[in-house]
């Protein structure tokens, strides 16, 4: 059957290891038979390479600092040992995340606890392990001080309201910072105030450099209160690029609802091509000028201040993909509808009023039939359970027993919204060290 329709191809950028795994004639089929459903493929070596690139950027700029993996971006257990091996840290926001980081070999002093108002149990456990706690509010600071007085001194940062979002619900206003500094100075050994932190939305270099300079100035001010204040965390938000620039430009300039099932429309899309990305973006932040002609890096070095950062998506860039078994195919008005085992909740962008745009790859790619375009639905009873509303170009009609590979999903896509709706199991997590070197299934819930 030949189906024709107006559509666009958006082939994903993929690392060599991922292409090799997908080109192997048996690997993905063996895994699919073993797990009996959808699965995530994880590649720790790529994560380690990304981590090394961030560390190298700090060294090249002459800045002392530490990288903390934003664990919320992917809950799999295989990343923490890579952080431990590299002397990096993990950014957590709950007791289970902290425990998982420790179980992965990360030392407590290399854990940073961030997020909104934290539970007493989380702060107490962080204090016991000498973890660094980013304090978000004055009442939270009071509770932290109480825990520090009754148990262990608590290492803290004070989180600043970003100047790009003065109405943010997170962080301390300038007046609150002043009050916090007085409380920390009066707290004695209950707390060790080590500096400041901030988090920004978006992926622009200039606002991060500006906030880094502002936080550094706050450190110098805090030292006048007799506080150590020798670290600034610039948070996460380091970009990743999923598509080639020409493909992304074509999509944005020629976009039309007819490319999507039922003419589905969206309010926004993630910027699937960006520049700079990852460690290169960090290097540009560090090289940004400050008043007087110096750079951010030079000012951190001159003042003896450490630069901390909490990338998530950028450390996971090209470190995993997700595979869904095809359950069926039907024709609908000049294009096809593929149904897969699993739910669109395992590709989280679909549940944010948006769409994960990189093309899924049909495995195996060969077989009888002419090229078709088809959207992809999950196996639930919901009309809006769609992995791809867009009509994807395929080399042939996907059939029962085939697999669809969604590329580069490790950063946030895999598990942000996963659910056992309909009693369906969550996708298995398969750790692949190298194509041809074997694979293992990671234990559920880790």
Coordinates of C-alpha atoms in Angstrom, one line a residue:
X1 CA 0.0 0.0 0.0
X2 CA 1.4 3.4 -0.9
X3 CA 0.3 6.4 1.1
X4 CA 1.2 10.0 0.1
X5 CA 0.9 13.1 2.1
X6 CA 2.4 16.5 2.7
X7 CA 5.0 16.0 5.5
X8 CA 8.6 16.9 6.5
X9 CA 11.5 14.7 7.5
X10 CA 13.4 15.7 10.7
X11 CA 16.2 13.1 11.0
X12 CA 17.9 13.2 14.4
X13 CA 21.5 13.8 15.1
X14 CA 22.8 10.5 16.6
X15 CA 26.1 9.5 18.1
X16 CA 28.1 6.7 16.5
X17 CA 27.3 4.2 19.3
X18 CA 23.6 4.7 18.8
X19 CA 23.8 4.2 15.0
X20 CA 25.9 1.1 15.5
X21 CA 23.4 -0.3 18.0
X22 CA 20.5 0.4 15.6
X23 CA 22.4 -1.0 12.6
X24 CA 23.2 -4.3 14.3
X25 CA 20.9 -6.9 12.7
X26 CA 20.0 -8.7 15.9
X27 CA 20.7 -6.5 19.0
X28 CA 17.5 -4.6 19.4
X29 CA 15.4 -7.6 18.4
X30 CA 17.1 -9.7 21.1
X31 CA 16.5 -7.0 23.8
X32 CA 12.8 -6.6 22.7
X33 CA 12.2 -10.4 23.0
X34 CA 13.9 -10.4 26.4
X35 CA 11.9 -7.5 27.9
X36 CA 8.6 -8.1 26.1
X37 CA 7.7 -4.4 25.8
X38 CA 9.1 -0.9 25.3
X39 CA 12.6 -0.2 26.7
X40 CA 15.1 2.6 27.2
X41 CA 18.7 2.0 26.0
X42 CA 21.3 3.8 28.2
X43 CA 25.0 4.4 27.3
X44 CA 27.0 5.5 30.4
X45 CA 30.2 6.0 28.4
X46 CA 28.7 8.9 26.4
X47 CA 27.5 10.4 29.7
X48 CA 31.1 10.2 31.0
X49 CA 32.4 11.9 27.9
X50 CA 29.9 14.7 28.3
X51 CA 30.9 15.1 32.0
X52 CA 34.6 15.2 31.1
X53 CA 33.9 18.0 28.5
X54 CA 32.3 20.2 31.2
X55 CA 35.2 19.6 33.6
X56 CA 37.7 20.3 30.8
X57 CA 35.9 23.6 30.2
X58 CA 36.4 24.7 33.8
X59 CA 40.1 23.7 33.7
X60 CA 40.7 25.4 30.4
X61 CA 39.3 28.7 31.8
X62 CA 41.4 28.4 35.0
X63 CA 38.4 28.1 37.2
X64 CA 38.1 25.9 40.3
X65 CA 34.7 24.2 40.4
X66 CA 32.5 21.1 40.3
X67 CA 29.9 19.6 38.0
X68 CA 26.7 18.2 39.7
X69 CA 24.5 16.0 37.5
X70 CA 20.9 17.1 37.7
X71 CA 19.4 13.8 38.6
X72 CA 15.8 14.8 37.9
X73 CA 16.6 14.7 34.2
X74 CA 16.9 10.8 34.3
X75 CA 16.3 8.5 37.3
X76 CA 18.4 5.6 36.0
X77 CA 21.1 4.2 38.3
X78 CA 23.9 4.0 35.8
X79 CA 24.8 7.7 35.8
X80 CA 25.8 8.1 39.5
X81 CA 28.8 5.7 39.3
X82 CA 30.1 7.7 36.4
X83 CA 29.9 10.8 38.6
X84 CA 31.6 9.0 41.4
X85 CA 34.4 7.8 39.2
X86 CA 35.0 11.3 37.8
X87 CA 34.8 13.1 41.2
X88 CA 31.7 14.9 40.1
X89 CA 28.6 15.4 42.2
X90 CA 24.8 14.9 41.9
X91 CA 22.1 17.5 42.3
X92 CA 19.0 16.0 44.1
X93 CA 15.7 17.2 45.5
X94 CA 14.3 14.4 47.6
X95 CA 15.3 11.7 50.0
X96 CA 15.1 8.9 47.5
X97 CA 17.3 10.8 45.0
X98 CA 19.9 11.5 47.7
X99 CA 19.9 7.8 48.8
X100 CA 20.2 6.7 45.2
X101 CA 23.2 9.0 44.7
X102 CA 24.9 7.6 47.8
X103 CA 24.1 4.1 46.6
X104 CA 25.8 4.9 43.3
X105 CA 29.0 5.7 45.1
X106 CA 28.8 9.5 45.2
X107 CA 30.1 10.9 48.5
X108 CA 27.6 12.9 50.6
X109 CA 29.8 16.0 50.4
X110 CA 29.5 15.8 46.6
X111 CA 25.7 16.0 46.7
X112 CA 23.9 19.2 46.3
X113 CA 20.2 19.4 47.5
X114 CA 18.1 21.9 45.6
X115 CA 14.5 22.5 44.8
X116 CA 11.6 24.3 46.6
X117 CA 10.9 24.1 50.4
X118 CA 12.6 20.9 51.6
X119 CA 11.4 18.3 54.1
X120 CA 13.0 18.1 57.5
X121 CA 14.1 14.5 56.7
X122 CA 15.9 15.6 53.6
X123 CA 17.8 18.4 55.3
X124 CA 18.7 16.2 58.3
X125 CA 20.0 13.4 56.0
X126 CA 21.9 16.0 53.9
X127 CA 23.5 17.4 57.1
X128 CA 24.5 13.9 58.2
X129 CA 26.3 13.4 54.9
X130 CA 27.8 16.9 54.7
X131 CA 25.8 17.6 51.5
X132 CA 25.4 21.1 50.3
X133 CA 21.9 22.5 50.6
X134 CA 20.5 25.4 48.5
X135 CA 18.2 27.4 50.8
X136 CA 15.2 28.8 48.9
X137 CA 13.4 30.9 51.6
X138 CA 13.8 32.5 55.0
X139 CA 11.5 30.1 56.8
X140 CA 13.5 27.2 55.3
X141 CA 16.7 28.8 56.5
X142 CA 15.2 28.9 60.0
X143 CA 14.4 25.2 59.9
X144 CA 17.9 24.5 58.5
X145 CA 19.5 26.4 61.3
X146 CA 17.4 24.5 63.9
X147 CA 18.6 21.1 62.4
X148 CA 22.2 22.4 62.4
X149 CA 22.0 23.3 66.0
X150 CA 20.5 20.0 67.1
X151 CA 22.4 17.6 64.8
X152 CA 25.2 18.4 62.3
X153 CA 26.3 21.8 60.9
X154 CA 24.6 22.3 57.6
X155 CA 26.5 23.5 54.5
X156 CA 24.3 25.9 52.6
X157 CA 24.0 28.2 49.6
X158 CA 21.5 31.0 49.4
X159 CA 19.4 30.8 46.3
X160 CA 18.8 34.2 44.5
X161 CA 15.7 35.3 42.7
X162 CA 16.9 35.6 39.0
X163 CA 16.9 39.1 37.5
X164 CA 15.3 37.6 34.4
X165 CA 12.2 36.5 36.4
X166 CA 11.8 38.8 39.4
X167 CA 8.3 37.4 40.0
X168 CA 9.7 33.8 40.3
X169 CA 8.4 31.7 43.2
X170 CA 11.9 30.5 43.8
X171 CA 14.8 32.2 45.6
X172 CA 15.5 35.1 47.9
X173 CA 14.8 38.7 47.1
X174 CA 17.6 41.3 47.8
X175 CA 16.0 42.2 51.2
X176 CA 15.6 38.6 52.1
X177 CA 19.3 38.0 51.2
X178 CA 20.3 40.7 53.7
X179 CA 18.2 39.1 56.4
X180 CA 19.6 35.7 55.6
X181 CA 23.2 36.9 55.9
X182 CA 22.5 38.4 59.3
X183 CA 20.9 35.1 60.5
X184 CA 23.8 33.0 59.1
X185 CA 26.3 35.3 60.8
X186 CA 24.5 35.0 64.1
X187 CA 24.1 31.2 63.8
X188 CA 27.6 30.3 64.7
X189 CA 28.6 26.7 64.1
X190 CA 25.0 25.6 63.1
X191 CA 25.6 26.5 59.5
X192 CA 28.4 27.0 57.0
X193 CA 27.3 29.5 54.5
X194 CA 29.3 28.6 51.4
X195 CA 27.9 31.0 48.8
X196 CA 25.0 31.6 46.4
X197 CA 23.0 29.8 43.7
X198 CA 20.5 30.6 41.0
X199 CA 18.6 28.9 38.2
X200 CA 17.5 30.5 34.9
X201 CA 15.0 29.4 32.3
X202 CA 16.0 29.3 28.7
X203 CA 19.4 28.7 27.2
X204 CA 21.0 32.1 26.7
X205 CA 24.6 32.8 27.6
X206 CA 24.4 36.5 28.5
X207 CA 21.8 36.3 31.4
X208 CA 23.9 33.5 33.0
X209 CA 27.0 35.5 32.8
X210 CA 25.3 38.5 34.3
X211 CA 23.7 36.5 37.2
X212 CA 27.1 34.8 37.8
X213 CA 28.7 38.2 38.2
X214 CA 25.9 39.4 40.5
X215 CA 26.2 36.2 42.7
X216 CA 29.9 36.7 42.9
X217 CA 29.4 40.3 44.2
X218 CA 27.0 38.8 46.8
X219 CA 29.8 36.4 47.9
X220 CA 32.2 39.4 48.4
X221 CA 29.5 41.1 50.4
X222 CA 28.8 38.0 52.5
X223 CA 32.5 37.7 53.4
X224 CA 32.1 41.1 55.1
X225 CA 29.7 39.3 57.5
X226 CA 32.5 36.9 58.3
X227 CA 31.0 34.1 56.2
X228 CA 33.1 31.8 53.9
X229 CA 30.9 32.5 50.8
X230 CA 33.4 31.0 48.3
X231 CA 31.1 29.3 45.8
X232 CA 28.5 30.2 43.2
X233 CA 26.2 27.6 41.5
X234 CA 25.0 28.9 38.1
X235 CA 22.5 26.0 37.9
X236 CA 21.6 24.1 34.8
X237 CA 20.0 25.0 31.5
X238 CA 22.8 24.0 29.2
X239 CA 21.5 23.5 25.7
X240 CA 21.4 20.3 23.6
X241 CA 20.8 20.2 19.8
X242 CA 18.8 17.3 18.4
X243 CA 18.5 18.3 14.7
X244 CA 20.7 19.8 12.0
X245 CA 20.3 23.6 11.6
X246 CA 18.9 23.4 8.1
X247 CA 16.2 20.9 9.1
X248 CA 15.1 23.0 12.1
X249 CA 15.1 26.2 10.0
X250 CA 12.9 24.5 7.3
X251 CA 10.5 23.2 10.0
X252 CA 10.1 26.6 11.7
X253 CA 9.8 28.6 8.4
X254 CA 7.4 26.2 6.6
X255 CA 5.4 24.8 9.5
X256 CA 1.8 23.9 8.7
X257 CA -0.9 22.0 10.7
X258 CA -1.4 19.6 7.7
X259 CA 1.9 17.9 8.7
X260 CA 0.1 16.6 11.9
X261 CA -2.7 14.0 12.5
X262 CA -6.1 15.7 12.6
X263 CA -4.4 19.1 12.0
X264 CA -3.2 19.1 15.6
X265 CA -1.7 22.5 16.6
X266 CA 0.8 23.4 19.4
X267 CA 1.5 26.5 21.4
X268 CA 5.3 25.9 21.4
X269 CA 8.1 23.5 20.5
X270 CA 11.4 22.9 22.3
X271 CA 14.2 24.5 20.3
X272 CA 15.5 21.3 18.7
X273 CA 18.5 23.0 17.2
X274 CA 20.6 25.4 19.3
X275 CA 24.1 26.8 19.5
X276 CA 26.3 26.8 21.6
X277 CA 25.5 23.6 23.5
X278 CA 26.8 21.7 26.5
X279 CA 30.4 22.4 27.5
X280 CA 30.8 24.9 24.7
X281 CA 28.0 27.0 26.2
X282 CA 29.8 26.9 29.6
X283 CA 33.0 28.0 27.9
X284 CA 31.1 31.0 26.5
X285 CA 29.7 31.9 29.9
X286 CA 33.1 31.8 31.4
X287 CA 34.6 33.9 28.6
X288 CA 31.9 36.6 29.0
X289 CA 33.2 40.0 29.9
X290 CA 32.4 41.9 33.2
X291 CA 32.7 45.6 33.8
X292 CA 36.3 46.6 33.8
X293 CA 37.4 44.3 31.0
X294 CA 37.9 41.0 32.9
X295 CA 36.0 37.8 32.2
X296 CA 33.7 35.8 34.4
X297 CA 36.4 33.2 34.7
X298 CA 39.1 35.7 35.6
X299 CA 36.9 37.2 38.3
X300 CA 36.1 33.8 39.9
X301 CA 39.8 33.0 39.9
X302 CA 40.8 36.4 41.3
X303 CA 38.4 36.2 44.2
X304 CA 39.1 32.6 45.0
X305 CA 35.5 31.6 44.3
X306 CA 34.4 28.1 43.0
X307 CA 32.0 27.8 40.1
X308 CA 29.4 25.1 40.5
X309 CA 26.9 24.0 37.9
X310 CA 24.1 21.5 37.6
X311 CA 23.6 20.3 34.0
X312 CA 21.0 17.5 33.3
X313 CA 20.0 17.4 29.7
X314 CA 23.4 18.4 28.4
X315 CA 25.1 15.5 30.3
X316 CA 22.6 13.1 28.9
X317 CA 22.8 14.4 25.4
X318 CA 23.2 11.4 23.0
X319 CA 23.4 9.0 26.0
X320 CA 20.2 7.0 25.3
X321 CA 17.3 6.2 23.1
X322 CA 13.9 4.6 23.6
X323 CA 12.4 1.7 21.7
X324 CA 8.7 0.8 21.2
X325 CA 7.4 -2.4 19.6
X326 CA 5.0 -1.9 16.8
X327 CA 1.6 -3.5 17.4
X328 CA -0.3 -2.5 14.3
X329 CA -0.8 -0.2 11.3
X330 CA -3.8 1.3 9.6
X331 CA -4.6 3.8 6.8
X332 CA -6.4 7.0 7.5
X333 CA -7.1 9.5 4.8
X334 CA -3.9 9.3 2.8
X335 CA -1.5 8.5 5.7
X336 CA -1.0 5.8 8.3
X337 CA -1.4 5.4 12.0
X338 CA 1.0 3.2 13.8
X339 CA 0.1 1.8 17.2
X340 CA 3.0 0.8 19.5
X341 CA 3.3 -1.1 22.8
X342 CA 3.6 1.5 25.5
X343 CA 2.4 5.0 26.2
X344 CA 3.3 8.5 25.1
X345 CA 3.9 9.4 28.7
X346 CA 7.3 7.7 28.1
X347 CA 8.1 10.6 25.6
X348 CA 7.4 13.4 28.0
X349 CA 7.3 16.3 25.5
X350 CA 3.9 15.0 24.3
X351 CA 2.4 15.6 27.8
X352 CA 3.5 19.3 27.9
X353 CA 1.2 20.5 25.1
X354 CA 4.1 20.0 22.6
X355 CA 5.7 17.4 20.4
X356 CA 9.0 15.5 20.4
X357 CA 10.0 16.3 16.8
X358 CA 13.1 14.1 15.9
X359 CA 12.0 11.3 13.5
X360 CA 11.7 7.9 15.1
X361 CA 13.7 5.2 13.2
X362 CA 12.0 2.0 11.9
X363 CA 13.8 -1.2 12.8
X364 CA 14.6 -3.1 10.7
X365 CA 14.5 -0.6 8.0
X366 CA 14.4 -3.0 5.1
X367 CA 11.4 -5.0 4.0
X368 CA 8.6 -5.0 1.4
X369 CA 6.4 -1.9 0.8
X370 CA 6.7 1.6 -0.5
X371 CA 7.5 4.7 1.5
X372 CA 4.7 6.0 3.7
X373 CA 4.0 8.7 6.2
X374 CA 2.4 7.8 9.5
X375 CA 1.7 9.3 12.9
X376 CA 2.4 7.1 16.0
X377 CA -0.1 6.4 18.8
X378 CA 0.3 4.6 22.1
X379 CA -1.7 1.5 23.2
X380 CA -4.0 3.2 25.6
X381 CA -7.7 4.1 25.2
X382 CA -7.1 7.8 24.9
X383 CA -7.3 9.7 21.6
X384 CA -4.5 12.1 22.8
X385 CA -2.1 9.2 23.6
X386 CA 0.1 10.1 20.6
X387 CA 3.9 9.6 20.6
X388 CA 4.1 11.5 17.2
X389 CA 1.2 13.6 16.0
X390 CA 3.4 14.5 13.0
X391 CA 3.2 12.3 10.0
X392 CA 6.6 10.7 10.0
X393 CA 8.2 9.5 6.7
X394 CA 9.0 5.8 6.9
X395 CA 10.7 3.7 4.2
X396 CA 7.9 1.2 4.3
X397 CA 4.7 0.6 6.4
X398 CA 5.6 -0.4 9.9
X399 CA 4.2 -3.8 10.8
X400 CA 3.6 -5.9 13.9
X401 CA 6.9 -7.1 15.2
X402 CA 8.9 -4.1 14.0
X403 CA 10.4 -1.6 16.4
X404 CA 10.4 2.2 16.5
X405 CA 13.5 3.9 17.9
X406 CA 13.0 7.4 19.3
X407 CA 16.5 8.9 19.4
X408 CA 18.3 10.9 22.1
X409 CA 15.6 10.6 24.7
X410 CA 17.8 10.3 27.9
X411 CA 17.4 14.0 28.8
X412 CA 14.0 14.3 30.5
X413 CA 12.1 12.4 27.8
X414 CA 12.3 8.9 29.3
X415 CA 10.7 9.1 32.7
X416 CA 9.5 12.6 33.6
X417 CA 5.8 11.5 33.1
X418 CA 5.9 7.7 33.0
X419 CA 2.9 5.9 34.5
X420 CA 1.5 2.4 34.8
X421 CA -1.8 3.5 33.3
X422 CA -3.8 0.4 32.2
X423 CA -1.5 -1.6 34.4
X424 CA 1.1 -1.5 31.7
X425 CA 4.7 -2.0 32.9
X426 CA 7.2 0.9 32.7
X427 CA 9.7 0.5 29.9
X428 CA 12.7 -1.6 30.9
X429 CA 16.1 0.1 31.3
X430 CA 18.8 -1.5 29.3
X431 CA 22.5 -0.5 29.9
X432 CA 24.6 -0.9 26.8
X433 CA 28.3 -0.3 27.5
X434 CA 29.3 -0.7 23.8
X435 CA 27.6 -2.3 20.8
X436 CA 28.9 -5.8 20.7
X437 CA 30.0 -5.8 24.3
X438 CA 26.8 -7.0 25.9
X439 CA 23.9 -5.4 27.7
X440 CA 22.1 -5.7 31.1
X441 CA 18.7 -4.8 32.4
X442 CA 18.8 -2.3 35.2
X443 CA 16.7 -3.0 38.2
X444 CA 13.3 -1.3 38.4
X445 CA 12.9 1.6 40.7
X446 CA 16.6 2.5 41.0

